[in-house]
GROMACS .gro file of C-alpha atoms in nm:
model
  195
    1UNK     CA    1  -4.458   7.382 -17.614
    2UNK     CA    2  -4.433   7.517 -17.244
    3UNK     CA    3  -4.512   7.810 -17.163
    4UNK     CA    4  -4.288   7.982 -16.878
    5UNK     CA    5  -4.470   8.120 -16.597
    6UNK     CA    6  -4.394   8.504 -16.515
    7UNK     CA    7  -4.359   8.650 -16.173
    8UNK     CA    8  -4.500   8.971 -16.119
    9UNK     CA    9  -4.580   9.222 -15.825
   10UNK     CA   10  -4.885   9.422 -15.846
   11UNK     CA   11  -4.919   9.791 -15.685
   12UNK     CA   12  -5.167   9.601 -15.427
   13UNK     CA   13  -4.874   9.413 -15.264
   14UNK     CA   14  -4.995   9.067 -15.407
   15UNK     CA   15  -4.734   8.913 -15.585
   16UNK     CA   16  -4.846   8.683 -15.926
   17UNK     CA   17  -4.705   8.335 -16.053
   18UNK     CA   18  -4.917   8.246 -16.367
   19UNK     CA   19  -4.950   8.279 -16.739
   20UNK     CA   20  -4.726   8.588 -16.883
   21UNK     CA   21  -4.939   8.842 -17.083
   22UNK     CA   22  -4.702   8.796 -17.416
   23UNK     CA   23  -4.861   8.501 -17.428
   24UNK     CA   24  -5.265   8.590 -17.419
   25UNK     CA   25  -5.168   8.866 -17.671
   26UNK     CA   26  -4.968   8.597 -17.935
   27UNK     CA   27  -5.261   8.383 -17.855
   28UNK     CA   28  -5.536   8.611 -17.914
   29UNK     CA   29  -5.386   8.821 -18.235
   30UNK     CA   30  -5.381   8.434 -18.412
   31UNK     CA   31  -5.715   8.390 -18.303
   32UNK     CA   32  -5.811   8.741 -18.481
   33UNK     CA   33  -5.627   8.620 -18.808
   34UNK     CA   34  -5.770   8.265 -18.830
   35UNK     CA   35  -6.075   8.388 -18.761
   36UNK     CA   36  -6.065   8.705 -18.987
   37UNK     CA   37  -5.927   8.488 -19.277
   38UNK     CA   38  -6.206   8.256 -19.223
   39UNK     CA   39  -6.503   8.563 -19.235
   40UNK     CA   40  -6.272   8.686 -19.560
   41UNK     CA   41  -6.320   8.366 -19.731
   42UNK     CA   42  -6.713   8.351 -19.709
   43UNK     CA   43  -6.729   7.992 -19.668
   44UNK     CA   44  -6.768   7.747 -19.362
   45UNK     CA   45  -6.439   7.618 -19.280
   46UNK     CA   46  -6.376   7.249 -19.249
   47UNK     CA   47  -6.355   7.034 -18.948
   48UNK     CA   48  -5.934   7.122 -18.899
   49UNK     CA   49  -6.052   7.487 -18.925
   50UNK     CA   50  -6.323   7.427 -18.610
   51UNK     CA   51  -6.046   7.228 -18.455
   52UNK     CA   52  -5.806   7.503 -18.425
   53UNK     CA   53  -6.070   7.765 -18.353
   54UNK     CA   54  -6.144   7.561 -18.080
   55UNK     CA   55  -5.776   7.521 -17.990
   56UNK     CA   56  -5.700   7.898 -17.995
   57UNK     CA   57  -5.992   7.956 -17.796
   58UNK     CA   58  -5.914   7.745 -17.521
   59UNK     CA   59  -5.561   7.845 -17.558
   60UNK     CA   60  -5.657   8.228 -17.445
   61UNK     CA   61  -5.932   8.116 -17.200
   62UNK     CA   62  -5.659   7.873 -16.999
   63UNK     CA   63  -5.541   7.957 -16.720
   64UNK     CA   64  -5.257   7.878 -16.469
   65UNK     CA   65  -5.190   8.145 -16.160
   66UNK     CA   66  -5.076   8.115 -15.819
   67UNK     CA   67  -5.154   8.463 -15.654
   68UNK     CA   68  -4.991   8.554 -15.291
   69UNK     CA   69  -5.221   8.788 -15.120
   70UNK     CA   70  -5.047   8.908 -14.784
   71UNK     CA   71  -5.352   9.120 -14.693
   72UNK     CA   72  -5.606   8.810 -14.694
   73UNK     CA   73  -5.324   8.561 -14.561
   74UNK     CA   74  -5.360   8.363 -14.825
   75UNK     CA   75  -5.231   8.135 -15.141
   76UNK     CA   76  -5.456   8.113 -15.405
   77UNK     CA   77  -5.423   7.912 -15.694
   78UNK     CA   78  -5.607   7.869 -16.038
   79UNK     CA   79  -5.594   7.612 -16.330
   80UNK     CA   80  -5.781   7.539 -16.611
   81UNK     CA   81  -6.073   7.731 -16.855
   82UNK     CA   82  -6.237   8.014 -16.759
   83UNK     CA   83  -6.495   8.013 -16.609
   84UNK     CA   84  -6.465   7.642 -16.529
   85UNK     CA   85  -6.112   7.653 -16.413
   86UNK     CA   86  -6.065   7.508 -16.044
   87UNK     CA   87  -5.990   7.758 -15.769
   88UNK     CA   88  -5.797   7.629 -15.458
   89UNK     CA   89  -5.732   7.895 -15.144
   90UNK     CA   90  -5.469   7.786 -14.908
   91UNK     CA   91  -5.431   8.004 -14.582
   92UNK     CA   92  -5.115   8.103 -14.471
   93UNK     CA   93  -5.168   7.914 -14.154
   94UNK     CA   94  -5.220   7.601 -14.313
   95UNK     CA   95  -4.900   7.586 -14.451
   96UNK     CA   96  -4.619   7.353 -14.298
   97UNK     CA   97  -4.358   7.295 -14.586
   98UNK     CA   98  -4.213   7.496 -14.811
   99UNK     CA   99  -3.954   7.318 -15.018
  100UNK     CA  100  -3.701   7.360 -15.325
  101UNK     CA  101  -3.606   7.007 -15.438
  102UNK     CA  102  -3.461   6.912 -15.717
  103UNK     CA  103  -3.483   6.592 -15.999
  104UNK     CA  104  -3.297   6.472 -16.283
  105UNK     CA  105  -3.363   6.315 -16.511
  106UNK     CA  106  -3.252   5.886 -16.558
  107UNK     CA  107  -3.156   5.861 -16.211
  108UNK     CA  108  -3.279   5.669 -15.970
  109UNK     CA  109  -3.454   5.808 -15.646
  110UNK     CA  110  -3.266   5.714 -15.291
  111UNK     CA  111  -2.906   5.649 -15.493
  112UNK     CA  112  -2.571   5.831 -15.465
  113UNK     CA  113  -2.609   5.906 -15.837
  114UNK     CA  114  -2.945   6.110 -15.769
  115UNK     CA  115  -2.779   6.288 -15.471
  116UNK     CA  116  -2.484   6.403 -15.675
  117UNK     CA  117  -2.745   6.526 -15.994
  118UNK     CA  118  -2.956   6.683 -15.724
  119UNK     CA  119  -2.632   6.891 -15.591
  120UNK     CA  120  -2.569   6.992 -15.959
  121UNK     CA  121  -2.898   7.114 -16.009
  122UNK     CA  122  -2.935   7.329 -15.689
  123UNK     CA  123  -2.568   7.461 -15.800
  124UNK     CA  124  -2.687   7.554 -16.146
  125UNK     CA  125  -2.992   7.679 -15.971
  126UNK     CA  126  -2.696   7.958 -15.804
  127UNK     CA  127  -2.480   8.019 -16.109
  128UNK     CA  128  -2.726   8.039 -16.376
  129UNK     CA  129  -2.672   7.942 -16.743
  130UNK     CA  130  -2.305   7.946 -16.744
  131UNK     CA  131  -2.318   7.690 -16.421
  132UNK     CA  132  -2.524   7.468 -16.665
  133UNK     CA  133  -2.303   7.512 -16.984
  134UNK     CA  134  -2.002   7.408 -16.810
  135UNK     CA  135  -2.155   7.124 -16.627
  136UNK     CA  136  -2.268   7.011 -17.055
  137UNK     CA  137  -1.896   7.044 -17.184
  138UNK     CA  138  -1.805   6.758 -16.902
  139UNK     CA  139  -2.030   6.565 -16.923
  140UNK     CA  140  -1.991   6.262 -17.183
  141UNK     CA  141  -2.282   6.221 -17.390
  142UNK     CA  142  -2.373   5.880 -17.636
  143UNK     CA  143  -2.676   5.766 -17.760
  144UNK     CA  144  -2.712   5.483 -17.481
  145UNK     CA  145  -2.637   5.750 -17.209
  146UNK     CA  146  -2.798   6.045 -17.291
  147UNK     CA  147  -2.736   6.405 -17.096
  148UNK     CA  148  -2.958   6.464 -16.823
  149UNK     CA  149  -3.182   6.715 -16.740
  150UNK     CA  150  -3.176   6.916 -16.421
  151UNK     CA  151  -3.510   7.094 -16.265
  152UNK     CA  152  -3.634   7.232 -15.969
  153UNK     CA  153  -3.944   7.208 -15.830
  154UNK     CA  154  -4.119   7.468 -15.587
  155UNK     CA  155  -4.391   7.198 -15.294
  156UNK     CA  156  -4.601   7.389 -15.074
  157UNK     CA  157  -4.690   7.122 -14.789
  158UNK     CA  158  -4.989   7.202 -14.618
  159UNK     CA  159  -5.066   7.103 -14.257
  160UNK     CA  160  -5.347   6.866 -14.416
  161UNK     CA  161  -5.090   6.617 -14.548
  162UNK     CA  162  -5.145   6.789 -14.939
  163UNK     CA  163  -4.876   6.862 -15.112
  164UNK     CA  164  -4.888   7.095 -15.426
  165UNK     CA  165  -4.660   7.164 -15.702
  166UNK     CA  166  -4.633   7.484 -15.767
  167UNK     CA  167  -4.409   7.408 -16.070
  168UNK     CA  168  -4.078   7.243 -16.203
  169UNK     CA  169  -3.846   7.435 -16.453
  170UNK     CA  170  -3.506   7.380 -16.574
  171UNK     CA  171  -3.257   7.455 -16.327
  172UNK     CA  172  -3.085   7.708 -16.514
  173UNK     CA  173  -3.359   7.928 -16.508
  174UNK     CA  174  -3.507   7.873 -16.194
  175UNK     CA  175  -3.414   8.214 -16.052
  176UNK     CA  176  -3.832   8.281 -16.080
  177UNK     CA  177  -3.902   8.034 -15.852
  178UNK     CA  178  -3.666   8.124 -15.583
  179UNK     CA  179  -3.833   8.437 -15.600
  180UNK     CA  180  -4.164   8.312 -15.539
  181UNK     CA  181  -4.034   8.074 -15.297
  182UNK     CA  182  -3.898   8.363 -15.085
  183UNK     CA  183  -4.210   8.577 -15.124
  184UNK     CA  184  -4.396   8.306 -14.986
  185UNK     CA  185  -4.137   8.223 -14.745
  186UNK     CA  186  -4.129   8.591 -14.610
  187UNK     CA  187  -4.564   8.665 -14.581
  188UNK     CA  188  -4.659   8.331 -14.451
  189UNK     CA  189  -4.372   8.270 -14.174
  190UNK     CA  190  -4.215   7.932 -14.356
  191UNK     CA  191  -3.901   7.874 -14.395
  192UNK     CA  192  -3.790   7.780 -14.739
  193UNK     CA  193  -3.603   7.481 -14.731
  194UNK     CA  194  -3.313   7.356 -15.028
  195UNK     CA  195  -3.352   6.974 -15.089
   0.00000   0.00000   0.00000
């Protein structure tokens, strides 16, 4: 399962890219039943039982955030379990790149094929869902040749040579990510670029 990221903007003027709060509270109200069922019950539970305790519980202690903090200049970013998880700050000056590309699926990079798929994607990108559902109904579709997917990905390039993903979604819903792109875009000085 994959979780979609949420973009939020706090009263503080930093704007958030991580792990939507539906999510922690779905993931925390099954850890409360397993774990109440399991005190009902009086007895140990089995190895499965410690398995998905242990699942849950990393489940709600994960995390995945990208904060923008225009105050400090900086791009902050955040992945794995609390308190472990791996913290990497990126000043706004050390930024070079900031890039929307695309990729689809069973094509290959450098051909004509994976420049027309790449247009497609950046115009479902612009019209949305109904962009994407009218790009399905033309598109044959066998078992040898199977549909193919469109996403865009958000790359901050930094000055270093690093590049970082800040993530890849389907194209259709990729409105998020142009967001974020343009809220970076906008505090750091960048300019976004499409391709």
């Amino acid at each position: 399962m994959e979780i979609p990221l949420s973009l939020r903007r706090r009263a503080d003027g930093t704007t958030v890219y991580g792990i939507p709060l539906w999510y922690r509270i779905m993931t925390a109200a099954i850890l409360a039943f397993a774990a109440g069922g399991l005190a009902i019950s009086g007895e140990a539970p089995g190895i499965i039982g410690y398995v998905v305790l242990a699942l849950l519980v990393i489940g709600l202690l994960y995390q995945e955030i990208w904060i923008l903090d225009p105050a400090n200049r900086r791009l902050t970013r955040k992945e794995g379990i609390f308190p472990l998880s791996k913290t990497i700050a990126i000043g706004f000056e050390e930024i070079s790149s900031l890039r929307l590309s695309a990729l689809a699926t069973g094509t290959v990079p450098g051909s004509a094929e994976e420049k027309l798929e790449s247009e497609k994607a950046f115009s479902i990108l612009k019209g949305g869902a109904d962009e994407a559902a009218a790009f399905r109904a033309n598109e044959k579709y066998s078992l040898f040749k199977p549909r193919k997917k469109h996403a865009i990905n958000l790359v901050i390039g930094t000055k270093g040579g690093e590049d970082y993903l800040v993530d890849s979604v389907p194209a259709s819903s990729a409105k998020r990510l142009l967001e974020l792109g343009k809220a970076i875009s906008s505090a750091c000085g960048v300019e976004m670029i499409e391709g």
